[in-house]
Tab-separated table of C-alpha atoms in Angstrom:
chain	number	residue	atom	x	y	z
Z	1	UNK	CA	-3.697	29.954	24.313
Z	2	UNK	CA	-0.551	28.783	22.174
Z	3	UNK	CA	-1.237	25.396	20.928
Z	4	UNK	CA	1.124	23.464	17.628
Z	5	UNK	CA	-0.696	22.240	14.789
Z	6	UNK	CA	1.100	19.927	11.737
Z	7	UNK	CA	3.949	21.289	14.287
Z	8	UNK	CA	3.102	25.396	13.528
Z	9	UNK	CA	2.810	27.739	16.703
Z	10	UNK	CA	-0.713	28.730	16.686
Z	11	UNK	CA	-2.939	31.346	19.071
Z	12	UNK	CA	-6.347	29.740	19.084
Z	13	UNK	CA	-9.580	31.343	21.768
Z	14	UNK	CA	-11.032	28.000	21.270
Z	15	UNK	CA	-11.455	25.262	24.160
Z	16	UNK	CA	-11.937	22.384	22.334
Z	17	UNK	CA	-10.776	20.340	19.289
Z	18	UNK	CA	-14.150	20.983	17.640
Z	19	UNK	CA	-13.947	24.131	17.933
Z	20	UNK	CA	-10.386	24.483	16.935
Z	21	UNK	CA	-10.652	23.081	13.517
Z	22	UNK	CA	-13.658	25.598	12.952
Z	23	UNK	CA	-11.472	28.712	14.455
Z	24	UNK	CA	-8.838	27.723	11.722
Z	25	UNK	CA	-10.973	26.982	8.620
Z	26	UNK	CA	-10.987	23.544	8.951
Z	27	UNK	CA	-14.603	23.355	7.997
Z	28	UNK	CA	-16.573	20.917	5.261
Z	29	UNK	CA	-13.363	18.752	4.801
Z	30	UNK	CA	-12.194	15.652	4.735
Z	31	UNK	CA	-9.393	15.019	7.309
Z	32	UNK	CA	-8.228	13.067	10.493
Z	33	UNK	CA	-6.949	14.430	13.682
Z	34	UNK	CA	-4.959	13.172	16.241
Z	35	UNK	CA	-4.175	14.969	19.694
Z	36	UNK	CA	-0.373	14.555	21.479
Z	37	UNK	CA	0.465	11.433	18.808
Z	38	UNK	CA	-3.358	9.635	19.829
Z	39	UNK	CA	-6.171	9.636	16.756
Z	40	UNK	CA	-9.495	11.742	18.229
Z	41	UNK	CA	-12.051	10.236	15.720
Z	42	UNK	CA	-14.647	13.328	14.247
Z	43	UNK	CA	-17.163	11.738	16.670
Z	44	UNK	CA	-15.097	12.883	19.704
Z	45	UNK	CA	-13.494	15.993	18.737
Z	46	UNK	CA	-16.112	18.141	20.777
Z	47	UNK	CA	-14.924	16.523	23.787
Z	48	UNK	CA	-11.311	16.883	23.425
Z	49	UNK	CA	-10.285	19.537	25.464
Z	50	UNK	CA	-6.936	21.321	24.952
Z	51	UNK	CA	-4.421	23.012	27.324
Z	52	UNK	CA	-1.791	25.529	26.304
Z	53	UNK	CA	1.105	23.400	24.179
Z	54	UNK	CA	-1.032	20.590	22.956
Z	55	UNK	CA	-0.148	19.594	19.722
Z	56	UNK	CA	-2.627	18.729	17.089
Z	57	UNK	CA	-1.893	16.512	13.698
Z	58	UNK	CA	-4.256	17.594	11.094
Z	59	UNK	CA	-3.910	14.937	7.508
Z	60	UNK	CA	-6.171	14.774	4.136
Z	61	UNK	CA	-5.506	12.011	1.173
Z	62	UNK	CA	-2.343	12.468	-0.578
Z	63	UNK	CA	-0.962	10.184	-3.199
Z	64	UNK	CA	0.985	7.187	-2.321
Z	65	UNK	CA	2.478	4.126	-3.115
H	1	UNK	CA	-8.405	-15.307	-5.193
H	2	UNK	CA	-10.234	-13.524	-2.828
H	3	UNK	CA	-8.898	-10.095	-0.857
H	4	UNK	CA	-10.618	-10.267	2.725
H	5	UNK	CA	-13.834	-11.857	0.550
H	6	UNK	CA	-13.248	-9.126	-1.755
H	7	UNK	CA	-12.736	-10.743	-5.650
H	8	UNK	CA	-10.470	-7.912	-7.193
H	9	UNK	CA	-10.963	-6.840	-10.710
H	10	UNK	CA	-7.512	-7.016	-11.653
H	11	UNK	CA	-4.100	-8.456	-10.127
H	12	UNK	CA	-2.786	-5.193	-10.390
H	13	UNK	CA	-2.284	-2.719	-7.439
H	14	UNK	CA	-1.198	0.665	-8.623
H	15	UNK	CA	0.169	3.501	-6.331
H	16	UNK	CA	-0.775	6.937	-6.931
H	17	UNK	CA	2.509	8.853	-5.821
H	18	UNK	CA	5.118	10.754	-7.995
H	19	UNK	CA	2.880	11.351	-11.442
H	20	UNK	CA	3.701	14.615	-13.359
H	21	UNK	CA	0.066	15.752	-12.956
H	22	UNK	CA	-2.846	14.847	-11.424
H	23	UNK	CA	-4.670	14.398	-15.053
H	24	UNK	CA	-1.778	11.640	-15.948
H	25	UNK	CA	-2.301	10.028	-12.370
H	26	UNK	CA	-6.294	9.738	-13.579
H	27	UNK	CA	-5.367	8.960	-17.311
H	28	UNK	CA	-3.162	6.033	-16.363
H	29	UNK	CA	-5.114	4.382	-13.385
H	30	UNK	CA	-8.030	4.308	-15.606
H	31	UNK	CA	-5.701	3.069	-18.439
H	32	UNK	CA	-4.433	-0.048	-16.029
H	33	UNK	CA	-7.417	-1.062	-15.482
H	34	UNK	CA	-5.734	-1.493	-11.555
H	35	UNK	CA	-8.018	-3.335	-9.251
H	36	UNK	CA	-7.045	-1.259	-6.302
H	37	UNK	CA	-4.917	1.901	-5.833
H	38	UNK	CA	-2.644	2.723	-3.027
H	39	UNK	CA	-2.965	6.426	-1.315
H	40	UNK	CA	-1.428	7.856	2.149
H	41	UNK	CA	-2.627	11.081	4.317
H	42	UNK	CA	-0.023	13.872	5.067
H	43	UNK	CA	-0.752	17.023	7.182
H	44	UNK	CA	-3.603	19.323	5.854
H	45	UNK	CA	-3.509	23.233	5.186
H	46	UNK	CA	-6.964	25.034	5.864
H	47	UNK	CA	-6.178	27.375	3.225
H	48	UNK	CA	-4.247	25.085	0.720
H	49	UNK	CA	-6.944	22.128	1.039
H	50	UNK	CA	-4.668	19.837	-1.349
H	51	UNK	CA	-5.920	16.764	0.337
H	52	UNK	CA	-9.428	17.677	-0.898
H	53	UNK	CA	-9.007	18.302	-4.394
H	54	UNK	CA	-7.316	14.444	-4.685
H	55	UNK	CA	-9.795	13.185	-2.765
H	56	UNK	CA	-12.465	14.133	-5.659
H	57	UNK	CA	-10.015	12.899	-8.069
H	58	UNK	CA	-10.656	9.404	-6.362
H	59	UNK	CA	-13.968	9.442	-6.602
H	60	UNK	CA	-14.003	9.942	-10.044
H	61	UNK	CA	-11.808	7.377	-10.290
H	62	UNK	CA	-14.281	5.208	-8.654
H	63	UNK	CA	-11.313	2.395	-7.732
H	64	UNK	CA	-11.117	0.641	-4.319
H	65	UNK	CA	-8.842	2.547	-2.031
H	66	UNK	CA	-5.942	0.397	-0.329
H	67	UNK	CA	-4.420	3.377	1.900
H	68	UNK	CA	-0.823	2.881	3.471
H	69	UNK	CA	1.096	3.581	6.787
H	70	UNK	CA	3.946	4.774	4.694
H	71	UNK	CA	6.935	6.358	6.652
H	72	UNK	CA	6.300	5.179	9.977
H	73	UNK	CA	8.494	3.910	11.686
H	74	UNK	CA	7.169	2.947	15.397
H	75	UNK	CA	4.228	0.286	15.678
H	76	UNK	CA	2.370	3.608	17.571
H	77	UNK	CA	2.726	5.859	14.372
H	78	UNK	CA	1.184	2.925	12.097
H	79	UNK	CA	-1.574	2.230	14.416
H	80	UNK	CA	-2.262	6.061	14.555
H	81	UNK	CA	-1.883	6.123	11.092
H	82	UNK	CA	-4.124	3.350	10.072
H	83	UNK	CA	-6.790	4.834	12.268
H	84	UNK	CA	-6.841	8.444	10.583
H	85	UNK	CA	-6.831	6.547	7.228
H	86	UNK	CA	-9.774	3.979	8.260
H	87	UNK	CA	-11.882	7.531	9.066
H	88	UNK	CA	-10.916	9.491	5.997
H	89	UNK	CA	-10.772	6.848	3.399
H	90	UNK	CA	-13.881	4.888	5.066
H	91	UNK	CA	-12.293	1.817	4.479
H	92	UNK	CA	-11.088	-0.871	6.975
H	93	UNK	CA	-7.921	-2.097	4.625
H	94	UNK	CA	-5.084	-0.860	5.516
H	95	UNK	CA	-1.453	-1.462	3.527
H	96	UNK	CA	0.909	-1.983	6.804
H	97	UNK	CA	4.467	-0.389	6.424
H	98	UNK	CA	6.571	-0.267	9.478
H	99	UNK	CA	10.169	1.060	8.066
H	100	UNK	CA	13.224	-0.852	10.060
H	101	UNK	CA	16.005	0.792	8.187
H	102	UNK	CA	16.040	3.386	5.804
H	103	UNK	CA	18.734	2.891	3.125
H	104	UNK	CA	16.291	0.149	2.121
H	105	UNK	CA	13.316	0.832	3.844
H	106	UNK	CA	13.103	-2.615	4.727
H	107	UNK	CA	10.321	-3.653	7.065
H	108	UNK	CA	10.311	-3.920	10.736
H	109	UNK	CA	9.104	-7.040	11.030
H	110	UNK	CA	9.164	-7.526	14.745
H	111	UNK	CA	6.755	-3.942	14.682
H	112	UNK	CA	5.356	-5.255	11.549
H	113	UNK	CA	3.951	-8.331	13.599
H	114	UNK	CA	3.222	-6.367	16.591
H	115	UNK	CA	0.842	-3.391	14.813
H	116	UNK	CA	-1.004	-6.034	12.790
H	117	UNK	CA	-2.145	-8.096	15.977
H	118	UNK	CA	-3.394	-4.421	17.046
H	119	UNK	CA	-4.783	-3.708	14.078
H	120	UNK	CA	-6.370	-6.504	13.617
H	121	UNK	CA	-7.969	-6.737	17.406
H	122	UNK	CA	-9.312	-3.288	16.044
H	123	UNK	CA	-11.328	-4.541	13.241
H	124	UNK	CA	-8.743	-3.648	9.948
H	125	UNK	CA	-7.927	-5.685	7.055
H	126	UNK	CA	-3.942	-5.820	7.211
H	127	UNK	CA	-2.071	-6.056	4.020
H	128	UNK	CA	1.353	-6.033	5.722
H	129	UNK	CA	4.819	-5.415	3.604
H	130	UNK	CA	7.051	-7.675	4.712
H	131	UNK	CA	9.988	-9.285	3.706
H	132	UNK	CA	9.920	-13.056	2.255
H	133	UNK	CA	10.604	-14.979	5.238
H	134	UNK	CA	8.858	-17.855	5.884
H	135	UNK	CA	8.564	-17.387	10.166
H	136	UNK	CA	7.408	-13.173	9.342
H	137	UNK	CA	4.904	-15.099	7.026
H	138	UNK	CA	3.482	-17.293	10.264
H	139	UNK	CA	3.342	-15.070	12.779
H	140	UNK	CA	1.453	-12.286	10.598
H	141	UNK	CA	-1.009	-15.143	9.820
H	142	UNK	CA	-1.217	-15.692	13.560
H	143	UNK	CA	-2.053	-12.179	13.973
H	144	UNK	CA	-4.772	-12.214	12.166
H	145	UNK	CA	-3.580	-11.092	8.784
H	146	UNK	CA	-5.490	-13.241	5.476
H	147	UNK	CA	-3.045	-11.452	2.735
H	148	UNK	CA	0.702	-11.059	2.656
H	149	UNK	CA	2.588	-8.692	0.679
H	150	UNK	CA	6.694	-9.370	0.168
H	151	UNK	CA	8.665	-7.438	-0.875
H	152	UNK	CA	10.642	-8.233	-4.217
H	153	UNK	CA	13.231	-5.891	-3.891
H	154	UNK	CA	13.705	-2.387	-1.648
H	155	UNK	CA	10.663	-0.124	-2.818
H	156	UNK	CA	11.452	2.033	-5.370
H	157	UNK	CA	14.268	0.359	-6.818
H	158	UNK	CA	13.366	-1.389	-10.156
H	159	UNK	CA	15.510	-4.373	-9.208
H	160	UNK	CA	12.719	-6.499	-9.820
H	161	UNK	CA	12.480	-9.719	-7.928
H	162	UNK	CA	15.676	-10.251	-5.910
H	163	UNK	CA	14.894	-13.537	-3.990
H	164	UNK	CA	12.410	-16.029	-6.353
H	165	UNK	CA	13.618	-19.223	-4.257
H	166	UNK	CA	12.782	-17.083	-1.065
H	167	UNK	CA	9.181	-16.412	-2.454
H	168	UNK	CA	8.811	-19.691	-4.494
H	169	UNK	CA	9.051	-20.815	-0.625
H	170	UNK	CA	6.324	-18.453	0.330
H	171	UNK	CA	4.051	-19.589	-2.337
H	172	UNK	CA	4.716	-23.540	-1.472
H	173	UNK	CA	3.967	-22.657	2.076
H	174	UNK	CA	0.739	-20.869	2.109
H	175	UNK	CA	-1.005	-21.951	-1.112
H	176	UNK	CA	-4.534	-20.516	-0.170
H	177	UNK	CA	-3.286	-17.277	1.171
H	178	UNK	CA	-3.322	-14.365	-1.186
H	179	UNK	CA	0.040	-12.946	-2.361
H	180	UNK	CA	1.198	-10.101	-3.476
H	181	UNK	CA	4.566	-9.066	-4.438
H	182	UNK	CA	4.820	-4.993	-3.267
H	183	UNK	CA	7.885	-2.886	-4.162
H	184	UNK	CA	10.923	-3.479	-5.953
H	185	UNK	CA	9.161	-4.240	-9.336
H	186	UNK	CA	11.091	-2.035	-12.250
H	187	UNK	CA	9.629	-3.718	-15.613
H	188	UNK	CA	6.333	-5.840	-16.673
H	189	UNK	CA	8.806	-8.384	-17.265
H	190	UNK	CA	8.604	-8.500	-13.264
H	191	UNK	CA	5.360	-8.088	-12.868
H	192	UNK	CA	4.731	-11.224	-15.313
H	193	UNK	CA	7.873	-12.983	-13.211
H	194	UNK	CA	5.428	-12.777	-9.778
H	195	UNK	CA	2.673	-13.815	-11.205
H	196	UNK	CA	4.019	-16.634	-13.146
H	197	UNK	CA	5.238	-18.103	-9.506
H	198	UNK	CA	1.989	-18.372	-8.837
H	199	UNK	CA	1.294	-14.818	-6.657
H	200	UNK	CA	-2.088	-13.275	-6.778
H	201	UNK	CA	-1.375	-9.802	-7.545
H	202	UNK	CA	1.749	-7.307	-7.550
H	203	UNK	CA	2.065	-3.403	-6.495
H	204	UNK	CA	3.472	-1.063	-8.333
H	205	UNK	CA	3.688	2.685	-8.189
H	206	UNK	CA	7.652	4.204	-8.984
H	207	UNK	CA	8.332	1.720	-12.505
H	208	UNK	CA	4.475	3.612	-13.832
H	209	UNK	CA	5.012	6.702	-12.624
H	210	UNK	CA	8.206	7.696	-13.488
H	211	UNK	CA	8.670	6.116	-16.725
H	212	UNK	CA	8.479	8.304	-19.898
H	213	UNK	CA	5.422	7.749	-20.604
H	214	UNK	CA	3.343	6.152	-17.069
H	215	UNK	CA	0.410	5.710	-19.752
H	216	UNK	CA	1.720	3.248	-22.097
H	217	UNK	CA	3.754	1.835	-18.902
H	218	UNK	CA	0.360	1.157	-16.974
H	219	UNK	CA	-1.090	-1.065	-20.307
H	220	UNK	CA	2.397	-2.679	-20.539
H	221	UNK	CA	1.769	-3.817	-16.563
H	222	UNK	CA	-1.507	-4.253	-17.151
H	223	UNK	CA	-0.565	-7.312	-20.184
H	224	UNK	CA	2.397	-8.198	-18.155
H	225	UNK	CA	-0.066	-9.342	-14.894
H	226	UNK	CA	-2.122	-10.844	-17.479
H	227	UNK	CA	0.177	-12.690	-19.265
H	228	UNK	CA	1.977	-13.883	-16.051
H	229	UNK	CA	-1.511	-15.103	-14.537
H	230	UNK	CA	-2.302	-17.024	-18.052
H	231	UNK	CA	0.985	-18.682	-18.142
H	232	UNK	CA	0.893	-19.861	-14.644
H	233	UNK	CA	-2.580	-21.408	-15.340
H	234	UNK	CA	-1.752	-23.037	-18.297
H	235	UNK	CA	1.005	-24.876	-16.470
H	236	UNK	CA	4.803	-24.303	-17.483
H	237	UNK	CA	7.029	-27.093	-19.064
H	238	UNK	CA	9.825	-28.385	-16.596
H	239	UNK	CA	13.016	-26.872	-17.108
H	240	UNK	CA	16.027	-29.085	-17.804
H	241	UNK	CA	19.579	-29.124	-17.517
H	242	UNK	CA	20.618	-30.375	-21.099
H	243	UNK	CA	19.059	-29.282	-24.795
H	244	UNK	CA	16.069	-31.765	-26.385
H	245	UNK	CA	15.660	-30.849	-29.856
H	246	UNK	CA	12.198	-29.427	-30.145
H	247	UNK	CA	11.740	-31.202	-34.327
H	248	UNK	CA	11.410	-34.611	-34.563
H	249	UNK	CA	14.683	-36.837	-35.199
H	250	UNK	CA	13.260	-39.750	-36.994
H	251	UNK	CA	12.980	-39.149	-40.742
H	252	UNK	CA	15.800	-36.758	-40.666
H	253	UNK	CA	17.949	-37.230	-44.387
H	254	UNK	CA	21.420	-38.649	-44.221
H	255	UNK	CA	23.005	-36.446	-46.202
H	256	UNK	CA	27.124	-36.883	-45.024
């Protein structure tokens, strides 16, 4: 299915967040994830299911002020 | 002063934004001697993994993290925001910006109040920008916030501190809650300004890192916060209206 992530069109097989980030090499890093503009917190990304068109935000540390 | 029961090591906030390189970002926080540094999240690339590598620069750096809802605009963004940071920075402070207008980016301080009840109902430590008025100040206490952070002029700026009666005020008002001036400061001479009115720390990040040399401008800060702090303490003559000569009259020669 077609899903958007950090707003790119993206063809995933996976069914769930989880799984997602581990599909696009999201693996053994530090980041936060939110699902259609709501956080999912690491502890409930397995349980997240998506549909075709969800859009997933994907952030890391970056400097600010 | 204590920060949420947390005795900083220095009245000096630095932000880590805009430095030419990552190893003059290190040099100079370490240089400050900064009691806490400000950092943000932005989106992630799998294959770029930017976030990462700064996220082992801080923990060399080894400094407690205050990260920031900078560039959100909606009370739903910041709360979103502050959650993401709480779980990547594993820290419950969180530096509150909600952006009203953007020529200045001067706070929305109806959202301000708003996300900071939320916040605060969700367990953070809100250090909220806000502008210096008195009512803001209130109702972000009644929400729960224990630090306040004015602004002293619109961030980036370098106009230094563009209302002192408005945050004189503040200070009179709400003499046991911390203070910190954020954004607008351009020159130690600022930095020394805020904390000789008495506030308990100041944020900086553009007047360091874009100066010539953000190195010798973090130890200038770094004295400037210092020297502020020790003249406030030592308690500041009156200023008058007319001149008093400062050497004694009496025994002066009559020599017309």
């Amino acid at each position: 299915m077609q899903i958007f992530v950090n707003d790119e069109p993206v063809t995933v097989g996976a069914a769930n967040l989880a799984e997602v980030l581990t599909e696009l090499g999201y693996t053994q890093i530090r980041i936060a994830t939110a699902v259609n503009g709501d956080f999912v917190p690491a502890s409930q990304r397995a349980a997240r299911l998506l549909v075709p068109g969800t859009r997933i935000e994907i952030v890391a540390p970056m400097q600010g002020g | 002063m204590l920060f949420y029961g947390t005795e900083l090591s220095s009245p000096l906030m630095l932000g880590t934004a805009q430095y030419p390189s990552p190893d003059i970002l290190s040099e100079t926080v370490k240089v400050s001697g900064a009691g806490v540094i400000t950092v943000s999240l932005r989106r992630e690339s799998a294959n770029l993994r930017a976030g990462q590598a700064f996220w082992s620069l801080l923990q060399d750096l080894n400094v407690p993290l205050l990260p920031n809802t900078a560039g959100c605009h909606t009370v739903k963004e910041a709360v979103t925001t502050a959650h993401m940071a709480r779980e990547v920075f594993n820290t419950d402070w969180i530096k509150l910006e909600v952006i009203g207008e953007s020529d200045t980016l001067q706070p929305d301080v109806f959202g301000l109040v708003e996300a900071a009840r939320i916040l605060t109902e969700d367990g953070f430590k809100v250090f909220p920008y806000m502008t210096e008025d008195l009512v803001v100040a209130e109702r972000l206490l009644a929400a729960g916030c224990e630090v306040l952070m004015p602004w002293g002029a619109p961030i980036g700026s370098g106009r230094g501190l563009n209302n002192v009666f408005g945050l004189r005020s503040l200070r009179a008002h709400f003499p046991n809650v911390p203070l910190v001036v954020d954004a607008g400061i351009g020159l130690p001479s600022h930095a020394a300004q805020a904390m000789e009115l008495g506030y308990d720390a100041v944020l900086i990040n553009t007047a360091v890192a874009k100066a010539a040399d953000p190195i010798a401008m973090a130890r200038a800060f770094s004295l400037a916060v210092e020297a502020g702090r020790l003249g406030r303490e030592a308690g500041p003559m009156e200023p008058r209206d007319m001149a008093s000569p400062s050497t004694p009259m009496l025994g002066l020669a009559s020599l017309s």
